[in-house]
PDB file of C-alpha atoms in Angstrom:
ATOM      1  CA  MET A   1      28.960 -17.511   6.833  1.00  0.00           C
ATOM      2  CA  HIS A   2      28.294 -20.986   5.073  1.00  0.00           C
ATOM      3  CA  LEU A   3      25.383 -21.562   7.504  1.00  0.00           C
ATOM      4  CA  TRP A   4      23.685 -18.193   6.525  1.00  0.00           C
ATOM      5  CA  ALA A   5      24.149 -18.886   2.787  1.00  0.00           C
ATOM      6  CA  GLN A   6      22.398 -22.252   3.133  1.00  0.00           C
ATOM      7  CA  ILE A   7      19.588 -20.666   5.088  1.00  0.00           C
ATOM      8  CA  GLU A   8      19.269 -18.142   2.378  1.00  0.00           C
ATOM      9  CA  ILE A   9      19.170 -20.557  -0.425  1.00  0.00           C
ATOM     10  CA  HIS A  10      16.502 -22.592   1.391  1.00  0.00           C
ATOM     11  CA  ALA A  11      14.286 -19.802   2.320  1.00  0.00           C
ATOM     12  CA  THR A  12      14.402 -18.218  -1.329  1.00  0.00           C
ATOM     13  CA  PHE A  13      13.799 -21.609  -2.829  1.00  0.00           C
ATOM     14  CA  LEU A  14      10.803 -22.007  -0.432  1.00  0.00           C
ATOM     15  CA  ALA A  15       9.445 -18.647  -1.585  1.00  0.00           C
ATOM     16  CA  PHE A  16       9.759 -19.744  -5.208  1.00  0.00           C
ATOM     17  CA  VAL A  17       7.938 -22.969  -4.575  1.00  0.00           C
ATOM     18  CA  ALA A  18       5.085 -21.166  -2.788  1.00  0.00           C
ATOM     19  CA  LEU A  19       4.617 -18.999  -5.806  1.00  0.00           C
ATOM     20  CA  ALA A  20       4.852 -21.793  -8.325  1.00  0.00           C
ATOM     21  CA  VAL A  21       2.448 -23.950  -6.362  1.00  0.00           C
ATOM     22  CA  TYR A  22      -0.046 -21.205  -5.904  1.00  0.00           C
ATOM     23  CA  ALA A  23       0.115 -20.737  -9.700  1.00  0.00           C
ATOM     24  CA  GLN A  24      -0.368 -24.359 -10.228  1.00  0.00           C
ATOM     25  CA  ALA A  25      -3.352 -24.583  -7.892  1.00  0.00           C
ATOM     26  CA  LEU A  26      -5.098 -21.677  -9.970  1.00  0.00           C
ATOM     27  CA  THR A  27      -4.240 -22.981 -13.444  1.00  0.00           C
ATOM     28  CA  GLY A  28      -3.597 -26.719 -13.109  1.00  0.00           C
ATOM     29  CA  PHE A  29      -0.242 -26.456 -14.553  1.00  0.00           C
ATOM     30  CA  ALA A  30       3.113 -24.328 -14.755  1.00  0.00           C
ATOM     31  CA  LEU A  31       4.639 -25.317 -11.497  1.00  0.00           C
ATOM     32  CA  ALA A  32       8.090 -26.301 -13.097  1.00  0.00           C
ATOM     33  CA  LEU A  33       7.837 -23.771 -15.692  1.00  0.00           C
ATOM     34  CA  ILE A  34       7.749 -21.016 -13.231  1.00  0.00           C
ATOM     35  CA  LEU A  35       9.925 -22.632 -10.539  1.00  0.00           C
ATOM     36  CA  LEU A  36      12.826 -23.368 -12.877  1.00  0.00           C
ATOM     37  CA  GLY A  37      12.335 -19.744 -14.324  1.00  0.00           C
ATOM     38  CA  LEU A  38      12.761 -18.276 -10.999  1.00  0.00           C
ATOM     39  CA  VAL A  39      15.709 -20.345 -10.262  1.00  0.00           C
ATOM     40  CA  GLY A  40      17.164 -19.835 -13.667  1.00  0.00           C
ATOM     41  CA  ALA A  41      16.759 -16.035 -13.138  1.00  0.00           C
ATOM     42  CA  THR A  42      18.457 -15.800  -9.702  1.00  0.00           C
ATOM     43  CA  ASN A  43      20.956 -18.650 -10.385  1.00  0.00           C
ATOM     44  CA  LEU A  44      20.147 -19.873  -6.900  1.00  0.00           C
ATOM     45  CA  VAL A  45      20.928 -23.618  -7.237  1.00  0.00           C
ATOM     46  CA  PRO A  46      22.362 -25.797  -9.984  1.00  0.00           C
ATOM     47  CA  LEU A  47      19.793 -26.454 -12.644  1.00  0.00           C
ATOM     48  CA  THR A  48      19.861 -30.124 -12.364  1.00  0.00           C
ATOM     49  CA  ASP A  49      18.906 -30.077  -8.701  1.00  0.00           C
ATOM     50  CA  ALA A  50      16.044 -27.651  -9.289  1.00  0.00           C
ATOM     51  CA  VAL A  51      14.638 -30.006 -12.055  1.00  0.00           C
ATOM     52  CA  ASN A  52      14.907 -33.115  -9.847  1.00  0.00           C
ATOM     53  CA  ALA A  53      13.410 -31.141  -6.882  1.00  0.00           C
ATOM     54  CA  SER A  54      10.527 -29.859  -9.270  1.00  0.00           C
ATOM     55  CA  THR A  55       9.938 -33.398 -10.338  1.00  0.00           C
ATOM     56  CA  LEU A  56       9.494 -34.741  -6.864  1.00  0.00           C
ATOM     57  CA  THR A  57       7.328 -31.734  -5.932  1.00  0.00           C
ATOM     58  CA  GLY A  58       5.172 -32.275  -9.043  1.00  0.00           C
ATOM     59  CA  PHE A  59       4.829 -35.883  -8.258  1.00  0.00           C
ATOM     60  CA  CYS A  60       3.515 -35.203  -4.754  1.00  0.00           C
ATOM     61  CA  THR A  61       1.132 -32.477  -6.068  1.00  0.00           C
ATOM     62  CA  ALA A  62      -0.165 -34.582  -8.953  1.00  0.00           C
ATOM     63  CA  TRP A  63      -0.776 -37.747  -6.903  1.00  0.00           C
ATOM     64  CA  MET A  64      -2.315 -35.799  -4.016  1.00  0.00           C
ATOM     65  CA  PHE A  65      -4.716 -34.027  -6.342  1.00  0.00           C
ATOM     66  CA  LEU A  66      -5.628 -37.366  -7.832  1.00  0.00           C
ATOM     67  CA  HIS A  67      -6.020 -38.938  -4.477  1.00  0.00           C
ATOM     68  CA  ARG A  68      -8.332 -36.222  -3.395  1.00  0.00           C
ATOM     69  CA  ARG A  69     -10.526 -36.752  -6.319  1.00  0.00           C
ATOM     70  CA  GLY A  70     -11.226 -40.266  -5.215  1.00  0.00           C
ATOM     71  CA  SER A  71     -10.863 -42.072  -8.456  1.00  0.00           C
ATOM     72  CA  LEU A  72      -8.428 -42.097 -11.370  1.00  0.00           C
ATOM     73  CA  HIS A  73     -10.169 -41.792 -14.639  1.00  0.00           C
ATOM     74  CA  VAL A  74      -8.050 -41.646 -17.804  1.00  0.00           C
ATOM     75  CA  GLU A  75      -9.791 -40.664 -20.992  1.00  0.00           C
ATOM     76  CA  ARG A  76      -9.344 -42.745 -23.961  1.00  0.00           C
ATOM     77  CA  VAL A  77      -8.131 -39.856 -25.890  1.00  0.00           C
ATOM     78  CA  LEU A  78      -5.224 -39.374 -23.473  1.00  0.00           C
ATOM     79  CA  VAL A  79      -3.940 -42.729 -24.145  1.00  0.00           C
ATOM     80  CA  PRO A  80      -1.783 -41.885 -27.222  1.00  0.00           C
ATOM     81  CA  THR A  81      -0.605 -38.919 -25.289  1.00  0.00           C
ATOM     82  CA  LEU A  82       0.785 -41.071 -22.481  1.00  0.00           C
ATOM     83  CA  ILE A  83       2.185 -43.877 -24.892  1.00  0.00           C
ATOM     84  CA  ALA A  84       4.101 -41.120 -26.920  1.00  0.00           C
ATOM     85  CA  SER A  85       5.313 -39.365 -23.850  1.00  0.00           C
ATOM     86  CA  VAL A  86       7.328 -42.350 -22.679  1.00  0.00           C
ATOM     87  CA  ALA A  87      10.036 -42.105 -25.242  1.00  0.00           C
ATOM     88  CA  GLY A  88      10.184 -38.233 -24.688  1.00  0.00           C
ATOM     89  CA  VAL A  89      10.593 -38.391 -20.990  1.00  0.00           C
ATOM     90  CA  VAL A  90      13.275 -41.092 -21.112  1.00  0.00           C
ATOM     91  CA  ALA A  91      15.251 -39.221 -23.784  1.00  0.00           C
ATOM     92  CA  GLY A  92      14.899 -35.924 -21.982  1.00  0.00           C
ATOM     93  CA  ALA A  93      15.971 -37.180 -18.596  1.00  0.00           C
ATOM     94  CA  LEU A  94      19.107 -38.602 -20.248  1.00  0.00           C
ATOM     95  CA  LEU A  95      19.806 -35.561 -22.364  1.00  0.00           C
ATOM     96  CA  VAL A  96      19.594 -33.300 -19.505  1.00  0.00           C
ATOM     97  CA  GLY A  97      22.084 -35.374 -17.463  1.00  0.00           C
ATOM     98  CA  TRP A  98      24.439 -35.289 -20.378  1.00  0.00           C
ATOM     99  CA  LEU A  99      24.165 -31.674 -21.070  1.00  0.00           C
ATOM    100  CA  ALA A 100      24.707 -30.865 -17.390  1.00  0.00           C
ATOM    101  CA  ALA A 101      27.904 -32.690 -17.394  1.00  0.00           C
ATOM    102  CA  THR A 102      29.350 -31.496 -20.705  1.00  0.00           C
ATOM    103  CA  ALA A 103      27.606 -27.994 -21.731  1.00  0.00           C
ATOM    104  CA  TYR A 104      26.102 -26.595 -18.640  1.00  0.00           C
ATOM    105  CA  GLN A 105      25.658 -23.066 -20.329  1.00  0.00           C
ATOM    106  CA  LEU A 106      24.065 -24.516 -23.357  1.00  0.00           C
ATOM    107  CA  LEU A 107      21.637 -26.313 -20.975  1.00  0.00           C
ATOM    108  CA  ARG A 108      20.633 -23.036 -19.425  1.00  0.00           C
ATOM    109  CA  LEU A 109      20.269 -21.544 -22.819  1.00  0.00           C
ATOM    110  CA  VAL A 110      17.968 -24.303 -23.828  1.00  0.00           C
ATOM    111  CA  LEU A 111      15.921 -23.700 -20.610  1.00  0.00           C
ATOM    112  CA  GLY A 112      15.554 -20.023 -21.348  1.00  0.00           C
ATOM    113  CA  ILE A 113      14.484 -20.646 -24.860  1.00  0.00           C
ATOM    114  CA  SER A 114      11.983 -23.238 -23.691  1.00  0.00           C
ATOM    115  CA  ILE A 115      10.552 -21.025 -21.062  1.00  0.00           C
ATOM    116  CA  VAL A 116      10.168 -18.107 -23.317  1.00  0.00           C
ATOM    117  CA  ALA A 117       8.538 -20.257 -26.114  1.00  0.00           C
ATOM    118  CA  CYS A 118       6.250 -22.145 -23.756  1.00  0.00           C
ATOM    119  CA  ALA A 119       5.110 -18.677 -22.165  1.00  0.00           C
ATOM    120  CA  LEU A 120       4.369 -17.230 -25.643  1.00  0.00           C
ATOM    121  CA  SER A 121       2.282 -20.358 -26.369  1.00  0.00           C
ATOM    122  CA  LEU A 122       0.109 -19.529 -23.266  1.00  0.00           C
ATOM    123  CA  TRP A 123      -0.243 -15.875 -24.064  1.00  0.00           C
ATOM    124  CA  ARG A 124      -3.751 -16.083 -25.416  1.00  0.00           C
ATOM    125  CA  ALA A 125      -6.259 -18.855 -24.779  1.00  0.00           C
ATOM    126  CA  ALA A 126      -6.989 -20.781 -28.107  1.00  0.00           C
ATOM    127  CA  GLN A 127     -10.458 -21.018 -29.217  1.00  0.00           C
ATOM    128  CA  PRO A 128     -12.067 -24.256 -28.528  1.00  0.00           C
ATOM    129  CA  LEU A 129     -12.492 -26.789 -31.534  1.00  0.00           C
ATOM    130  CA  PRO A 130     -15.657 -27.806 -32.960  1.00  0.00           C
ATOM    131  CA  ALA A 131     -14.620 -31.585 -32.335  1.00  0.00           C
ATOM    132  CA  MET A 132     -12.016 -33.514 -30.516  1.00  0.00           C
ATOM    133  CA  SER A 133      -8.598 -33.676 -31.995  1.00  0.00           C
ATOM    134  CA  SER A 134      -7.158 -36.668 -33.821  1.00  0.00           C
ATOM    135  CA  PRO A 135      -5.168 -39.651 -31.881  1.00  0.00           C
ATOM    136  CA  GLY A 136      -2.227 -38.305 -34.011  1.00  0.00           C
ATOM    137  CA  ALA A 137      -2.408 -34.803 -32.651  1.00  0.00           C
ATOM    138  CA  PHE A 138      -2.494 -36.105 -29.050  1.00  0.00           C
ATOM    139  CA  ALA A 139       0.442 -38.510 -29.734  1.00  0.00           C
ATOM    140  CA  PHE A 140       2.554 -35.645 -31.274  1.00  0.00           C
ATOM    141  CA  THR A 141       1.810 -33.343 -28.274  1.00  0.00           C
ATOM    142  CA  GLY A 142       2.601 -36.217 -25.946  1.00  0.00           C
ATOM    143  CA  GLY A 143       5.881 -36.698 -27.426  1.00  0.00           C
ATOM    144  CA  LEU A 144       6.905 -33.040 -27.191  1.00  0.00           C
ATOM    145  CA  ALA A 145       5.406 -32.860 -23.689  1.00  0.00           C
ATOM    146  CA  GLY A 146       7.388 -35.811 -22.605  1.00  0.00           C
ATOM    147  CA  LEU A 147      10.574 -34.435 -24.040  1.00  0.00           C
ATOM    148  CA  LEU A 148      10.181 -31.087 -22.140  1.00  0.00           C
ATOM    149  CA  GLY A 149       9.021 -33.193 -18.943  1.00  0.00           C
ATOM    150  CA  GLY A 150      12.025 -35.480 -19.194  1.00  0.00           C
ATOM    151  CA  MET A 151      14.397 -32.443 -19.510  1.00  0.00           C
ATOM    152  CA  PHE A 152      13.049 -29.860 -17.282  1.00  0.00           C
ATOM    153  CA  SER A 153       9.892 -31.674 -15.691  1.00  0.00           C
ATOM    154  CA  ALA A 154       7.877 -28.884 -17.520  1.00  0.00           C
ATOM    155  CA  GLY A 155       5.883 -30.827 -19.965  1.00  0.00           C
ATOM    156  CA  GLY A 156       2.648 -28.943 -19.319  1.00  0.00           C
ATOM    157  CA  PRO A 157       2.410 -26.012 -21.919  1.00  0.00           C
ATOM    158  CA  PRO A 158       2.178 -28.145 -25.216  1.00  0.00           C
ATOM    159  CA  LEU A 159      -0.607 -30.448 -23.585  1.00  0.00           C
ATOM    160  CA  VAL A 160      -2.229 -27.311 -22.121  1.00  0.00           C
ATOM    161  CA  TYR A 161      -2.514 -25.739 -25.591  1.00  0.00           C
ATOM    162  CA  LEU A 162      -4.101 -28.996 -26.928  1.00  0.00           C
ATOM    163  CA  LEU A 163      -6.358 -29.839 -24.031  1.00  0.00           C
ATOM    164  CA  TYR A 164      -7.576 -26.332 -23.598  1.00  0.00           C
ATOM    165  CA  ARG A 165      -8.848 -26.411 -27.255  1.00  0.00           C
ATOM    166  CA  GLN A 166     -10.965 -29.578 -26.855  1.00  0.00           C
ATOM    167  CA  PRO A 167     -14.648 -29.045 -26.536  1.00  0.00           C
ATOM    168  CA  LYS A 168     -14.707 -30.083 -22.858  1.00  0.00           C
ATOM    169  CA  PRO A 169     -15.260 -28.359 -19.584  1.00  0.00           C
ATOM    170  CA  LEU A 170     -12.276 -26.737 -18.074  1.00  0.00           C
ATOM    171  CA  GLY A 171     -12.366 -29.255 -15.079  1.00  0.00           C
ATOM    172  CA  TRP A 172     -11.897 -32.050 -17.497  1.00  0.00           C
ATOM    173  CA  ALA A 173      -8.619 -30.562 -18.984  1.00  0.00           C
ATOM    174  CA  ARG A 174      -7.202 -29.948 -15.697  1.00  0.00           C
ATOM    175  CA  GLU A 175      -7.844 -33.404 -14.426  1.00  0.00           C
ATOM    176  CA  GLN A 176      -6.263 -35.062 -17.634  1.00  0.00           C
ATOM    177  CA  LEU A 177      -3.349 -32.650 -16.978  1.00  0.00           C
ATOM    178  CA  MET A 178      -2.839 -33.990 -13.441  1.00  0.00           C
ATOM    179  CA  VAL A 179      -3.091 -37.424 -14.835  1.00  0.00           C
ATOM    180  CA  PHE A 180      -0.289 -36.766 -17.367  1.00  0.00           C
ATOM    181  CA  PHE A 181       1.893 -35.072 -14.525  1.00  0.00           C
ATOM    182  CA  ALA A 182       1.537 -38.078 -12.300  1.00  0.00           C
ATOM    183  CA  PHE A 183       2.490 -40.363 -15.048  1.00  0.00           C
ATOM    184  CA  SER A 184       5.541 -38.382 -16.455  1.00  0.00           C
ATOM    185  CA  THR A 185       6.898 -37.424 -13.087  1.00  0.00           C
ATOM    186  CA  THR A 186       6.667 -41.185 -12.028  1.00  0.00           C
ATOM    187  CA  LEU A 187       8.415 -42.154 -15.218  1.00  0.00           C
ATOM    188  CA  ARG A 188      11.110 -39.527 -14.923  1.00  0.00           C
ATOM    189  CA  LEU A 189      11.957 -40.628 -11.382  1.00  0.00           C
ATOM    190  CA  LEU A 190      12.146 -44.296 -12.563  1.00  0.00           C
ATOM    191  CA  VAL A 191      14.960 -43.009 -14.976  1.00  0.00           C
ATOM    192  CA  VAL A 192      16.883 -40.647 -12.807  1.00  0.00           C
ATOM    193  CA  VAL A 193      16.830 -42.509  -9.347  1.00  0.00           C
ATOM    194  CA  PRO A 194      18.441 -45.744 -10.553  1.00  0.00           C
ATOM    195  CA  SER A 195      20.981 -43.691 -12.556  1.00  0.00           C
ATOM    196  CA  GLY A 196      22.135 -41.911  -9.450  1.00  0.00           C
ATOM    197  CA  GLN A 197      21.050 -38.319 -10.550  1.00  0.00           C
ATOM    198  CA  ILE A 198      19.107 -37.789  -7.376  1.00  0.00           C
ATOM    199  CA  SER A 199      21.080 -36.398  -4.630  1.00  0.00           C
ATOM    200  CA  LEU A 200      20.456 -35.669  -0.825  1.00  0.00           C
ATOM    201  CA  PHE A 201      20.436 -31.897  -1.577  1.00  0.00           C
ATOM    202  CA  ASP A 202      17.653 -32.534  -4.226  1.00  0.00           C
ATOM    203  CA  LEU A 203      15.554 -34.391  -1.610  1.00  0.00           C
ATOM    204  CA  GLN A 204      16.199 -31.459   0.734  1.00  0.00           C
ATOM    205  CA  LEU A 205      14.839 -29.047  -1.708  1.00  0.00           C
ATOM    206  CA  ALA A 206      11.847 -31.185  -2.552  1.00  0.00           C
ATOM    207  CA  ALA A 207      11.052 -31.823   1.069  1.00  0.00           C
ATOM    208  CA  MET A 208      10.591 -28.044   1.438  1.00  0.00           C
ATOM    209  CA  GLY A 209       8.419 -27.952  -1.655  1.00  0.00           C
ATOM    210  CA  THR A 210       6.335 -30.724  -0.625  1.00  0.00           C
ATOM    211  CA  SER A 211       5.930 -29.260   2.857  1.00  0.00           C
ATOM    212  CA  GLU A 212       4.435 -26.187   1.186  1.00  0.00           C
ATOM    213  CA  PRO A 213       0.712 -26.219   2.772  1.00  0.00           C
ATOM    214  CA  ARG A 214      -0.650 -25.015  -0.645  1.00  0.00           C
ATOM    215  CA  ILE A 215      -0.013 -28.341  -2.144  1.00  0.00           C
ATOM    216  CA  TYR A 216      -2.511 -30.149   0.169  1.00  0.00           C
ATOM    217  CA  PHE A 217      -5.043 -27.473   0.741  1.00  0.00           C
ATOM    218  CA  VAL A 218      -5.337 -25.477  -2.594  1.00  0.00           C
ATOM    219  CA  THR A 219      -6.520 -27.267  -5.623  1.00  0.00           C
ATOM    220  CA  PRO A 220      -7.522 -26.014  -9.063  1.00  0.00           C
ATOM    221  CA  THR A 221     -10.884 -24.369  -9.096  1.00  0.00           C
ATOM    222  CA  ASN A 222     -13.287 -24.756 -11.986  1.00  0.00           C
ATOM    223  CA  ASN A 223     -14.535 -21.091 -11.959  1.00  0.00           C
ATOM    224  CA  THR A 224     -11.030 -19.867 -12.949  1.00  0.00           C
ATOM    225  CA  SER A 225     -11.317 -19.054 -16.706  1.00  0.00           C
ATOM    226  CA  VAL A 226      -8.877 -20.203 -19.436  1.00  0.00           C
ATOM    227  CA  SER A 227      -7.931 -16.825 -20.044  1.00  0.00           C
ATOM    228  CA  SER A 228      -7.060 -15.842 -16.588  1.00  0.00           C
ATOM    229  CA  SER A 229      -5.291 -19.026 -16.101  1.00  0.00           C
ATOM    230  CA  THR A 230      -3.015 -18.746 -19.115  1.00  0.00           C
ATOM    231  CA  ASN A 231      -2.328 -15.032 -18.674  1.00  0.00           C
ATOM    232  CA  LEU A 232      -1.193 -15.684 -15.218  1.00  0.00           C
ATOM    233  CA  ALA A 233       1.205 -18.530 -16.344  1.00  0.00           C
ATOM    234  CA  PHE A 234       2.390 -16.455 -19.229  1.00  0.00           C
ATOM    235  CA  GLU A 235       3.257 -13.228 -17.082  1.00  0.00           C
ATOM    236  CA  LEU A 236       5.024 -15.370 -14.532  1.00  0.00           C
ATOM    237  CA  ALA A 237       6.805 -17.490 -16.978  1.00  0.00           C
ATOM    238  CA  ALA A 238       7.743 -14.701 -19.256  1.00  0.00           C
ATOM    239  CA  TRP A 239       9.194 -12.579 -16.318  1.00  0.00           C
ATOM    240  CA  ALA A 240      11.208 -15.527 -15.218  1.00  0.00           C
ATOM    241  CA  GLY A 241      12.407 -16.643 -18.645  1.00  0.00           C
ATOM    242  CA  THR A 242      13.526 -13.102 -19.789  1.00  0.00           C
ATOM    243  CA  GLY A 243      15.101 -12.697 -16.182  1.00  0.00           C
ATOM    244  CA  ARG A 244      17.194 -15.829 -16.896  1.00  0.00           C
ATOM    245  CA  TRP A 245      18.676 -14.383 -19.924  1.00  0.00           C
ATOM    246  CA  ALA A 246      19.597 -11.085 -18.178  1.00  0.00           C
ATOM    247  CA  THR A 247      21.133 -12.599 -15.017  1.00  0.00           C
ATOM    248  CA  GLY A 248      22.827 -15.772 -16.511  1.00  0.00           C
ATOM    249  CA  PRO A 249      26.504 -16.357 -16.723  1.00  0.00           C
ATOM    250  CA  THR A 250      28.567 -14.266 -19.027  1.00  0.00           C
ATOM    251  CA  ALA A 251      28.709 -15.231 -22.747  1.00  0.00           C
ATOM    252  CA  GLY A 252      31.026 -18.005 -23.577  1.00  0.00           C
ATOM    253  CA  SER A 253      30.963 -19.436 -19.936  1.00  0.00           C
ATOM    254  CA  SER A 254      29.966 -23.055 -19.700  1.00  0.00           C
ATOM    255  CA  SER A 255      30.519 -23.324 -16.053  1.00  0.00           C
ATOM    256  CA  PRO A 256      27.868 -23.947 -13.298  1.00  0.00           C
ATOM    257  CA  PRO A 257      27.092 -21.297 -10.758  1.00  0.00           C
ATOM    258  CA  ALA A 258      29.800 -19.735  -8.644  1.00  0.00           C
ATOM    259  CA  PRO A 259      30.977 -22.106  -6.036  1.00  0.00           C
ATOM    260  CA  SER A 260      30.625 -19.534  -3.199  1.00  0.00           C
ATOM    261  CA  ALA A 261      26.656 -19.226  -3.827  1.00  0.00           C
ATOM    262  CA  THR A 262      25.922 -23.004  -3.948  1.00  0.00           C
ATOM    263  CA  PRO A 263      25.911 -25.729  -1.325  1.00  0.00           C
ATOM    264  CA  THR A 264      28.879 -27.904  -0.315  1.00  0.00           C
ATOM    265  CA  ARG A 265      27.797 -30.873  -2.543  1.00  0.00           C
ATOM    266  CA  TRP A 266      27.879 -28.648  -5.531  1.00  0.00           C
ATOM    267  CA  ARG A 267      31.299 -27.211  -4.743  1.00  0.00           C
ATOM    268  CA  ARG A 268      32.859 -30.533  -4.453  1.00  0.00           C
ATOM    269  CA  SER A 269      31.441 -31.735  -7.873  1.00  0.00           C
ATOM    270  CA  SER A 270      32.453 -28.585  -9.700  1.00  0.00           C
ATOM    271  CA  SER A 271      36.076 -28.798  -8.560  1.00  0.00           C
ATOM    272  CA  SER A 272      36.451 -32.561  -9.662  1.00  0.00           C
TER     273      SER A 272
END
């Protein structure tokens, strides 16, 4: 029975990854947002495992995209964003580890609120600005995106809202997003790996995600409009986020998912 439960978990997670990667390929973002929303809605695996697997999958997706582009070009306007995101990523990665150990239900609640808020921010494509935003705006957005990236590996929405408003082509915005994802996922791994937060189960989930063919053969297309991109992300993320609220643990519960529905590693840790 345990074997069939494992197969069901892995098969379902692989289907979630396929949907999230497909959305990422069309929009240039939303992989972690949609993947974590689906995992939260179904209570499939522990949240921290899903976040770590999402980080590894996003790491491979971003660096593969940049490798296929042939050259890494970081715009000067993105430098304040990257610098400000460092503190956010580190703080978020440490915070999610602490919440997972002390207030798991609160962590799920924060995830649900974050998904719904990010989905609402993507509801309508913002009108382009007449001029580039200030370095301060990029730095503030980088700090917020870094915090979400450190906690849930989902720092895209704040940066999407800013970049898509710049008077630049859509392809420019997507390329800078991938630069940020490559930077933030690398930094998050440098935090969680030495602290022992990555488990063998996380690597198994990530291996399924990175083996998804769409990561390698589908890349963002420049003929997809901002409106269709953000609307797709909003619809998927909003469904997943609201589903998380409906199917989460009962009110007042602070425990992780039921042992019978989770892998052996999680059952041992939850009983200690």
